[in-house]
Coordinates of C-alpha atoms in Angstrom, one line a residue:
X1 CA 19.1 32.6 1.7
X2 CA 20.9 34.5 4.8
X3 CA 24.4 32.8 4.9
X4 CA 25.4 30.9 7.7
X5 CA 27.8 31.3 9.9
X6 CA 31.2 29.1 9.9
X7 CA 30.9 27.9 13.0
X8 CA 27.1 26.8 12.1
X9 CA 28.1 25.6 8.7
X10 CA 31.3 22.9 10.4
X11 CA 28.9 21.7 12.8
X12 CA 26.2 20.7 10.5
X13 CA 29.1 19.2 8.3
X14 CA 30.3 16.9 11.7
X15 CA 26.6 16.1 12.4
X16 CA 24.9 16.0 9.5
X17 CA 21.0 16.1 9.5
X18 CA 18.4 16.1 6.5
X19 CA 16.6 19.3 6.8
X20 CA 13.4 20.0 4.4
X21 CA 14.1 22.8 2.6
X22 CA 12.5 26.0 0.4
X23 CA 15.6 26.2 -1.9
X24 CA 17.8 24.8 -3.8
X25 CA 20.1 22.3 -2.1
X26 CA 23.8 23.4 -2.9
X27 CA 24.8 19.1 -3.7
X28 CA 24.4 18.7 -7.9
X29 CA 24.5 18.0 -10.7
X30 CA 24.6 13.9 -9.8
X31 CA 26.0 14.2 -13.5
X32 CA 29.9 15.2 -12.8
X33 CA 33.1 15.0 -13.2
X34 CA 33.6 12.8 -10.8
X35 CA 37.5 13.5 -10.5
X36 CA 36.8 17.1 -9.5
X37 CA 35.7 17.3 -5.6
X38 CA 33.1 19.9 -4.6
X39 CA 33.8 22.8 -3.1
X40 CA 32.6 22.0 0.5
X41 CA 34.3 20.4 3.4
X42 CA 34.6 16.8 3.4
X43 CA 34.3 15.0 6.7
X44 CA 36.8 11.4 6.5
X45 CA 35.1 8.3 7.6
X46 CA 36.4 5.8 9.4
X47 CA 34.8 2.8 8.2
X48 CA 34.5 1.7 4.5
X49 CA 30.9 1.6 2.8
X50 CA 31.3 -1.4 0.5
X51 CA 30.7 -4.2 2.7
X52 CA 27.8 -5.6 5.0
X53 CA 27.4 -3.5 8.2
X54 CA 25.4 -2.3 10.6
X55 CA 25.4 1.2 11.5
X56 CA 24.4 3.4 14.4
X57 CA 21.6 5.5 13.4
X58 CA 20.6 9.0 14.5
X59 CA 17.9 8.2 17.1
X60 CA 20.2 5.3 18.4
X61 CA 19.0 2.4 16.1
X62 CA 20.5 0.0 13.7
X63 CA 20.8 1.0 10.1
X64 CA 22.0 -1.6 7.7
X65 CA 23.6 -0.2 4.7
X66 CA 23.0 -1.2 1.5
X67 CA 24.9 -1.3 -1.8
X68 CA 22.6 1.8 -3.6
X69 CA 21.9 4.6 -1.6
X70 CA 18.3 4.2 -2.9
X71 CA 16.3 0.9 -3.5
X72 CA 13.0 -0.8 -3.5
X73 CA 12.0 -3.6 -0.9
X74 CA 9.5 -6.2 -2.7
X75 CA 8.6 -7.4 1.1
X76 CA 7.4 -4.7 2.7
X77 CA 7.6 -1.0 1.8
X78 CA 6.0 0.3 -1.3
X79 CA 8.3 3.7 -1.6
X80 CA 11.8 3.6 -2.1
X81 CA 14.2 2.7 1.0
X82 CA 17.3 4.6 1.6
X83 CA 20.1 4.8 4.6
X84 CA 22.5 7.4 4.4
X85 CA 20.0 9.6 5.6
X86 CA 19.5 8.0 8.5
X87 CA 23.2 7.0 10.0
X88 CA 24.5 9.2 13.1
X89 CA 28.0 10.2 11.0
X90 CA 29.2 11.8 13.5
X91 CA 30.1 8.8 15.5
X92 CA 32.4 7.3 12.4
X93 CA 34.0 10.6 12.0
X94 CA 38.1 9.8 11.6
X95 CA 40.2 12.8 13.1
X96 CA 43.7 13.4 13.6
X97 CA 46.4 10.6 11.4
X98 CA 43.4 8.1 11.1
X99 CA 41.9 11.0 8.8
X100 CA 44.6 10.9 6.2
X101 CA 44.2 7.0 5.1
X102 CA 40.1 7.2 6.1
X103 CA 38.3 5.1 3.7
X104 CA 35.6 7.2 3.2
X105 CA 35.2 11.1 2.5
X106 CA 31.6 12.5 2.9
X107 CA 30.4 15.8 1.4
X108 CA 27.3 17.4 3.1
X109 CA 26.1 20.7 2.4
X110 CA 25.3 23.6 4.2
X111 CA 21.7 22.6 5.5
X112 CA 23.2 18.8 6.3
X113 CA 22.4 17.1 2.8
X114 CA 24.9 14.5 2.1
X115 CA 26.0 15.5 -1.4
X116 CA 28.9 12.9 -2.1
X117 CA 30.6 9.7 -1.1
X118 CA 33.7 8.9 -1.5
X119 CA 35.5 5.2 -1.6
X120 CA 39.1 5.4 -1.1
X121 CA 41.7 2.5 -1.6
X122 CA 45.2 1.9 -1.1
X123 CA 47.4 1.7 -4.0
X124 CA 51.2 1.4 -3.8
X125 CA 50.6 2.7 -0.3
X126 CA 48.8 5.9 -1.1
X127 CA 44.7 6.5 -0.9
X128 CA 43.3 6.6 -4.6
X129 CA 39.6 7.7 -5.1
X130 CA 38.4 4.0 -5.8
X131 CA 34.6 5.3 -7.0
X132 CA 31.5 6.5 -4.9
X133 CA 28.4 8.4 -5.3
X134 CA 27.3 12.0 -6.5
X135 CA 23.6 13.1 -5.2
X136 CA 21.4 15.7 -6.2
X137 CA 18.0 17.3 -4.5
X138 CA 14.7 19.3 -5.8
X139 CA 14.0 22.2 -4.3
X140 CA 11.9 20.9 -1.7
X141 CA 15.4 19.3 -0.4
X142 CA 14.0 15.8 -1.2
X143 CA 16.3 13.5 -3.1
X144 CA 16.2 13.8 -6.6
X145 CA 18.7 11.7 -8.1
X146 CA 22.2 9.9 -7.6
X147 CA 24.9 8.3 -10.0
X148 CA 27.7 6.3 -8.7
X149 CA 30.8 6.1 -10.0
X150 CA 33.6 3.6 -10.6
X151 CA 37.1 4.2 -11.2
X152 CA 38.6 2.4 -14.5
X153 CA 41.5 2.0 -13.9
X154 CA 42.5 -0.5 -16.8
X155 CA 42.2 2.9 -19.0
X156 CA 42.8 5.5 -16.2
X157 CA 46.3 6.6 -18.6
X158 CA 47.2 10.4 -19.1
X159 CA 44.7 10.8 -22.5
X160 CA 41.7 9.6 -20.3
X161 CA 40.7 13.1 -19.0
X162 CA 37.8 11.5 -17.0
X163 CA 38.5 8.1 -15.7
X164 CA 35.3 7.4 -13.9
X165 CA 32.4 5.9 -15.1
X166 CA 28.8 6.2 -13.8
X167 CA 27.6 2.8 -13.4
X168 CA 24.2 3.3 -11.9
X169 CA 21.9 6.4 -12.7
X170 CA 19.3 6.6 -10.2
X171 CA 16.4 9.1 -9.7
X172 CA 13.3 9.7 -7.9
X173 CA 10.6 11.9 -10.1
X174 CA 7.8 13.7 -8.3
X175 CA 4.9 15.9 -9.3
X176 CA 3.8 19.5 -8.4
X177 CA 2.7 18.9 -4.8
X178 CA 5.9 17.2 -4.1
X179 CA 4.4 13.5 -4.2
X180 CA 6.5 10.7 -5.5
X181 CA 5.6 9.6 -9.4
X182 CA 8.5 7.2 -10.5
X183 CA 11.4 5.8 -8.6
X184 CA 14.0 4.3 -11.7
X185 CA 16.4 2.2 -9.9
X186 CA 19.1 2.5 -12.9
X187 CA 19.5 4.1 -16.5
X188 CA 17.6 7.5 -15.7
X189 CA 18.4 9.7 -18.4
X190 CA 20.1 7.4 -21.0
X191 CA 18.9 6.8 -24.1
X192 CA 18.3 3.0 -24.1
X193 CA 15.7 3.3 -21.8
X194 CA 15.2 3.3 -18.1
X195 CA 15.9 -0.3 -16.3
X196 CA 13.9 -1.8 -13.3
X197 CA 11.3 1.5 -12.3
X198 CA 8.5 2.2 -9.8
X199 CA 5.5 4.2 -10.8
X200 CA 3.3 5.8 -8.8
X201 CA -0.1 6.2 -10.2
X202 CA -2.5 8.8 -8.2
X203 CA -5.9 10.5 -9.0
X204 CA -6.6 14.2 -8.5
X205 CA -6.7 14.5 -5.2
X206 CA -3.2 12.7 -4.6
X207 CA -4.7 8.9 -3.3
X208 CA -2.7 6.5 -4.3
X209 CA -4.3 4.1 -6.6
X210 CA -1.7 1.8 -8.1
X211 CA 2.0 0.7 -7.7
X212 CA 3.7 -0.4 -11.2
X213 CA 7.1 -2.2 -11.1
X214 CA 8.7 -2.2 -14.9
X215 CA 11.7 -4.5 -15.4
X216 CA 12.4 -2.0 -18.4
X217 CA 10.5 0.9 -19.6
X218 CA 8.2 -1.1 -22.1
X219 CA 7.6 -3.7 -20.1
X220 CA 5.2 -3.8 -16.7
X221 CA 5.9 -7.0 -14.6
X222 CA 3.7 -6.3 -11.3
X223 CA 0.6 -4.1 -10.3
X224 CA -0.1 -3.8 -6.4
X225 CA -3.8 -2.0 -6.6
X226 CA -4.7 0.1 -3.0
X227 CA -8.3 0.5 -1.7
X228 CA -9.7 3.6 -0.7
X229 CA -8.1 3.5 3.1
X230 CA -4.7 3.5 1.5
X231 CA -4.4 0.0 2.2
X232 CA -2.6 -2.5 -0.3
X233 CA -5.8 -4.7 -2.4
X234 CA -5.1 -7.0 -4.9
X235 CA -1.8 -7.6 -6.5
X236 CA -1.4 -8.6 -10.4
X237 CA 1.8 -10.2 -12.1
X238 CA 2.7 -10.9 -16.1
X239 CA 4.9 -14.4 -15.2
X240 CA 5.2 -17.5 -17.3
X241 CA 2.4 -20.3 -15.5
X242 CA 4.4 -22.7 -14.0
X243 CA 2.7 -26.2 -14.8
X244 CA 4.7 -27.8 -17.7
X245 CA 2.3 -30.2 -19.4
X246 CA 1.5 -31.0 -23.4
X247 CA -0.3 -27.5 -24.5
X248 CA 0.6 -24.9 -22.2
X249 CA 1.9 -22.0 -23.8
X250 CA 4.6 -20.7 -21.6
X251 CA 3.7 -17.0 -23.0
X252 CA 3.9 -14.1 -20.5
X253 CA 0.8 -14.1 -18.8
X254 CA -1.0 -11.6 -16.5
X255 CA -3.1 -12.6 -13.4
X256 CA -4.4 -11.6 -9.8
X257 CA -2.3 -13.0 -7.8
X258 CA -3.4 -15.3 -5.0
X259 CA -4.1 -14.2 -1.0
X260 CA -0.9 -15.2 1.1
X261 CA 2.0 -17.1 0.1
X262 CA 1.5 -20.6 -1.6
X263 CA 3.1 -23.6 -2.1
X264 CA 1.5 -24.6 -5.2
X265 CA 2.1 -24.1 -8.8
X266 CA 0.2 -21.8 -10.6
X267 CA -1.8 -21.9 -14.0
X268 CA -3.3 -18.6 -14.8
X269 CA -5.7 -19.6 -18.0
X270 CA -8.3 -17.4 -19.9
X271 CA -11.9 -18.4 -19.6
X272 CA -11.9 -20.2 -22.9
X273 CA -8.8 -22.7 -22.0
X274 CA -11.4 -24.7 -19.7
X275 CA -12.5 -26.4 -22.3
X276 CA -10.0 -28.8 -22.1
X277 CA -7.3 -28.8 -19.3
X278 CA -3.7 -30.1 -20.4
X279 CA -2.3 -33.1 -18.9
X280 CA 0.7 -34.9 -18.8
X281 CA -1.0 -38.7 -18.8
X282 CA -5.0 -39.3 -19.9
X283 CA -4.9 -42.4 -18.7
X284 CA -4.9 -40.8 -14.5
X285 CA -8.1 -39.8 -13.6
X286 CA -8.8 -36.4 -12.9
X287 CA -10.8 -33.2 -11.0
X288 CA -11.2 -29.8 -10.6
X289 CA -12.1 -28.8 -7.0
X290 CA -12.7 -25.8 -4.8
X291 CA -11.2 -26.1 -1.1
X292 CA -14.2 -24.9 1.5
X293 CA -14.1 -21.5 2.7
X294 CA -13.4 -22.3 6.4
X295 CA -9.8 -24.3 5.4
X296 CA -7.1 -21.9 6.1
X297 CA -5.3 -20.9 2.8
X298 CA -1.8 -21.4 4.9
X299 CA -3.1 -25.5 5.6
X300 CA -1.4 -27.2 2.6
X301 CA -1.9 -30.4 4.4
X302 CA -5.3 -29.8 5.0
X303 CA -6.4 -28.7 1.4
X304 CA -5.7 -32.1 0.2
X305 CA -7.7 -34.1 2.0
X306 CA -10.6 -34.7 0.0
X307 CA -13.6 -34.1 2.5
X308 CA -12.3 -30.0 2.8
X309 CA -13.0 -30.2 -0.8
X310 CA -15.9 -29.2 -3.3
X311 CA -15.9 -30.8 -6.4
X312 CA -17.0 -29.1 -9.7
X313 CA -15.9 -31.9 -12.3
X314 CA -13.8 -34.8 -12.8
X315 CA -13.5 -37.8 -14.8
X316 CA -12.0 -41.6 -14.1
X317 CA -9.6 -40.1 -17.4
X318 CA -8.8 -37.5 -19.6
X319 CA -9.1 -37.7 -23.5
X320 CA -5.7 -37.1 -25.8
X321 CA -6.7 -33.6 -26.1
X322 CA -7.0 -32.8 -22.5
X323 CA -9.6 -33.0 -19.4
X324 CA -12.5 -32.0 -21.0
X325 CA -15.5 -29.8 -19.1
X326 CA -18.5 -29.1 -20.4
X327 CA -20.0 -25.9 -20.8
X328 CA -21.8 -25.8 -17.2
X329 CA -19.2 -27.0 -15.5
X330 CA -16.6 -24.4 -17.3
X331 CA -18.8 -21.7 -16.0
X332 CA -18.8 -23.2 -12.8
X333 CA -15.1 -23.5 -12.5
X334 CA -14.7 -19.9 -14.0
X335 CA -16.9 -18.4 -11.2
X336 CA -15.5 -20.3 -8.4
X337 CA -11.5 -19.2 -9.9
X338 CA -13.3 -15.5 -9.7
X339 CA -15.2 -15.3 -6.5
X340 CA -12.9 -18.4 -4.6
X341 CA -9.2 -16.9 -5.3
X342 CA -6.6 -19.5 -4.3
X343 CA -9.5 -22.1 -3.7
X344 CA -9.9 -23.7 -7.0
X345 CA -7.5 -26.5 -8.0
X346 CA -6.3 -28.7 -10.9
X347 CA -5.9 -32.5 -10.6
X348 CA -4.1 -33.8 -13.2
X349 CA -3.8 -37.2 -11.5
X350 CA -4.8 -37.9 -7.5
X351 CA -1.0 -36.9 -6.3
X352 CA -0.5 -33.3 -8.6
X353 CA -2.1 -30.5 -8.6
X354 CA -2.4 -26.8 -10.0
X355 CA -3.9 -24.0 -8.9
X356 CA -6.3 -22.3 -11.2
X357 CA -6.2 -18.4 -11.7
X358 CA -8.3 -16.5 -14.0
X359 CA -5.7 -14.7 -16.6
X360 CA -6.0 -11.2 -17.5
X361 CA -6.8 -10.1 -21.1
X362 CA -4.1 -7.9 -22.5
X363 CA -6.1 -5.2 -23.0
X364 CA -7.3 -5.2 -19.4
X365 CA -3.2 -6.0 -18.5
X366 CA -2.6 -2.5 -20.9
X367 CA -5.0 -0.8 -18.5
X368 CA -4.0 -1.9 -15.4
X369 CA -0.3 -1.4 -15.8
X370 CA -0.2 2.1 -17.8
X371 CA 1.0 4.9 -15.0
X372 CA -0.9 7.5 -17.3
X373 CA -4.0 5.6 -16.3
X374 CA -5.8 6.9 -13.2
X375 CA -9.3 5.9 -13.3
X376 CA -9.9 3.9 -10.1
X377 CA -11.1 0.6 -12.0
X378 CA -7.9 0.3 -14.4
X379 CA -7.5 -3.1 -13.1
X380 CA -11.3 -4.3 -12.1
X381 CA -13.3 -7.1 -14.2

């Protein structure tokens, strides 16, 4: 690569920009020293980065900044979310005296990459490099990874020749056409294991067929499935059911999660639990019902009136080992729970109820939630 030209090279550093590019970026290794500062210009801050702010962003918008330079939003955005990228620097840019005692030091390098943040504090009334973060890129100049790093200062003496600590090891991995595989949020690299992780699971052509979220490396926790328009289908979770009554095993369970958001507790059972439903009191009488198709899912108020609802079985009370169905109306309630999502309900007595889900089986859960698996059905049936 032809060498820039100084002039060039300080502007891009007082305006930084994100450029794509061929080679590699001149930030890295995330893994450092973090005592020893690159050798690039750093551009003082005026404004520190460890609180809640909003920021002026390049195209004259508000950018809240966050804690990690990289994170995932449950609510809305399936890949990663990140700021820094996006803030106008040059309008925070400290110059003159205010650019000795600046709070923050950023590194960018030649082609605008931010390659380190610094977090300054005062300490018996001089600026001691508090912590901050060290990035890395691919050579596509996407982010590849960042570690941040806290000072100790409790054993910061003159034997401790590296008195920073990485205390978050992000990284974003992608494949050979540049698309994003796995996002790990923290513990890339170390040998306990990654800790909360994205996967992103793709066929052939590069479609996106599923979205994994691990709480540990071993162990899937969500599966958002996407149809053939790229569009998000259905969701499956592996959550404890959250009806507590005599019976019900409180074991990790996966399920399809139901349309829209819900007041209601959820049972996720497997198809031979309907045998007999737990309750809390056979003495109450009892029913399993399925609310009509034109009641909006969102009408709480409406579902429990009794004439939006179907019946499929009840009883004037339960028996000591449960509310007992019979064969046909088990198969019933089973194909209403499959076709009906959100529609089918549990009452244990006239004032409580339950919604019914139809539970995974772990071998179908294994399926759905392994990011080596890409056939397009992982999760079906």
């Amino acid at each position: 690569m032809r060498k820039l030209p100084r002039v060039l090279m300080l502007f891009l550093a007082a305006t930084p920009v994100l450029f794509a590019s061929t080679g590699h970026a001149a930030c890295g290794p995330a893994d450092t020293d973090f005592s020893v500062a690159p050798a690039l210009p750093a551009v003082p801050v005026a404004i520190a980065l460890d609180d809640d702010r909003v920021l002026l962003g390049k195209h004259g918008e508000r950018v809240p900044i966050d804690r990690k330079l990289a994170w995932i939003d449950n609510a809305s955005d399936l890949m990663p979310r990140t700021w820094a990228d996006k803030v106008d620097w040059s309008a925070y840019r400290a110059s003159g005296k205010i650019a000795g005692a600046a709070p923050t030091k950023l590194y960018f390098d030649p082609d605008g990459r931010l390659c380190r943040v610094e977090r300054y504090r005062a300490l018996r009334g001089q600026a001691v490099l508090d912590g901050g973060f060290a990035l890395s890129y691919d050579t596509a100049g996407a982010l590849a990874a960042y570690i941040e790093y806290q000072r100790e200062y409790e054993q910061a003496g003159a034997s401790r020749a590296q008195p920073y600590t990485a205390t978050r090891r992000a990284c974003l991995q992608r494949d050979a056409k540049g698309q994003l595989t796995t996002f790990i949020d923290d513990g890339c690299g170390e040998a306990q294991g990654a800790g909360p992780s994205r996967h992103y699971v793709r066929d052939a052509s590069g479609r996106l067929l599923r979205v994994i979220d691990k709480v540990s490396s071993e162990q899937p926790v969500a599966v958002q499935t996407m149809d053939a328009q790229g569009k998000p289908g259905a969701r499956y979770v592996r959550q404890s059911p959250n009806y507590h009554a005599p019976g019900v095993s409180l074991a990790l369970t996966a399920y399809p999660t139901p349309p829209g958001q819900t007041p209601d507790r959820l049972f996720p059972l497997h198809r031979e639990a309907l045998a007999a439903l737990p309750v809390e009191v056979p003495e109450n009488p009892w029913r399993v019902v399925r609310i009509k198709d034109d009641v909006p899912l969102d009408d709480d108020m409406m579902s429990w009136d009794p004439d939006t609802q179907m019946v499929l079985a009840e009883a004037a009370q339960a028996t000591p080992n449960g509310a007992v169905l019979t064969p046909a109306q088990q198969k019933q309630v089973w194909q209403a729970m499959g076709e009906h999502p959100g529609r089918v309900f549990f009452y244990p007595d006239p004032m409580t109820r339950v919604m019914l889900l139809p539970a995974m089986a772990p071998e179908k859960w294994k399926a759905c939630s392994d990011p080596a698996n890409t056939a397009t059905d992982a999760c079906a049936g």
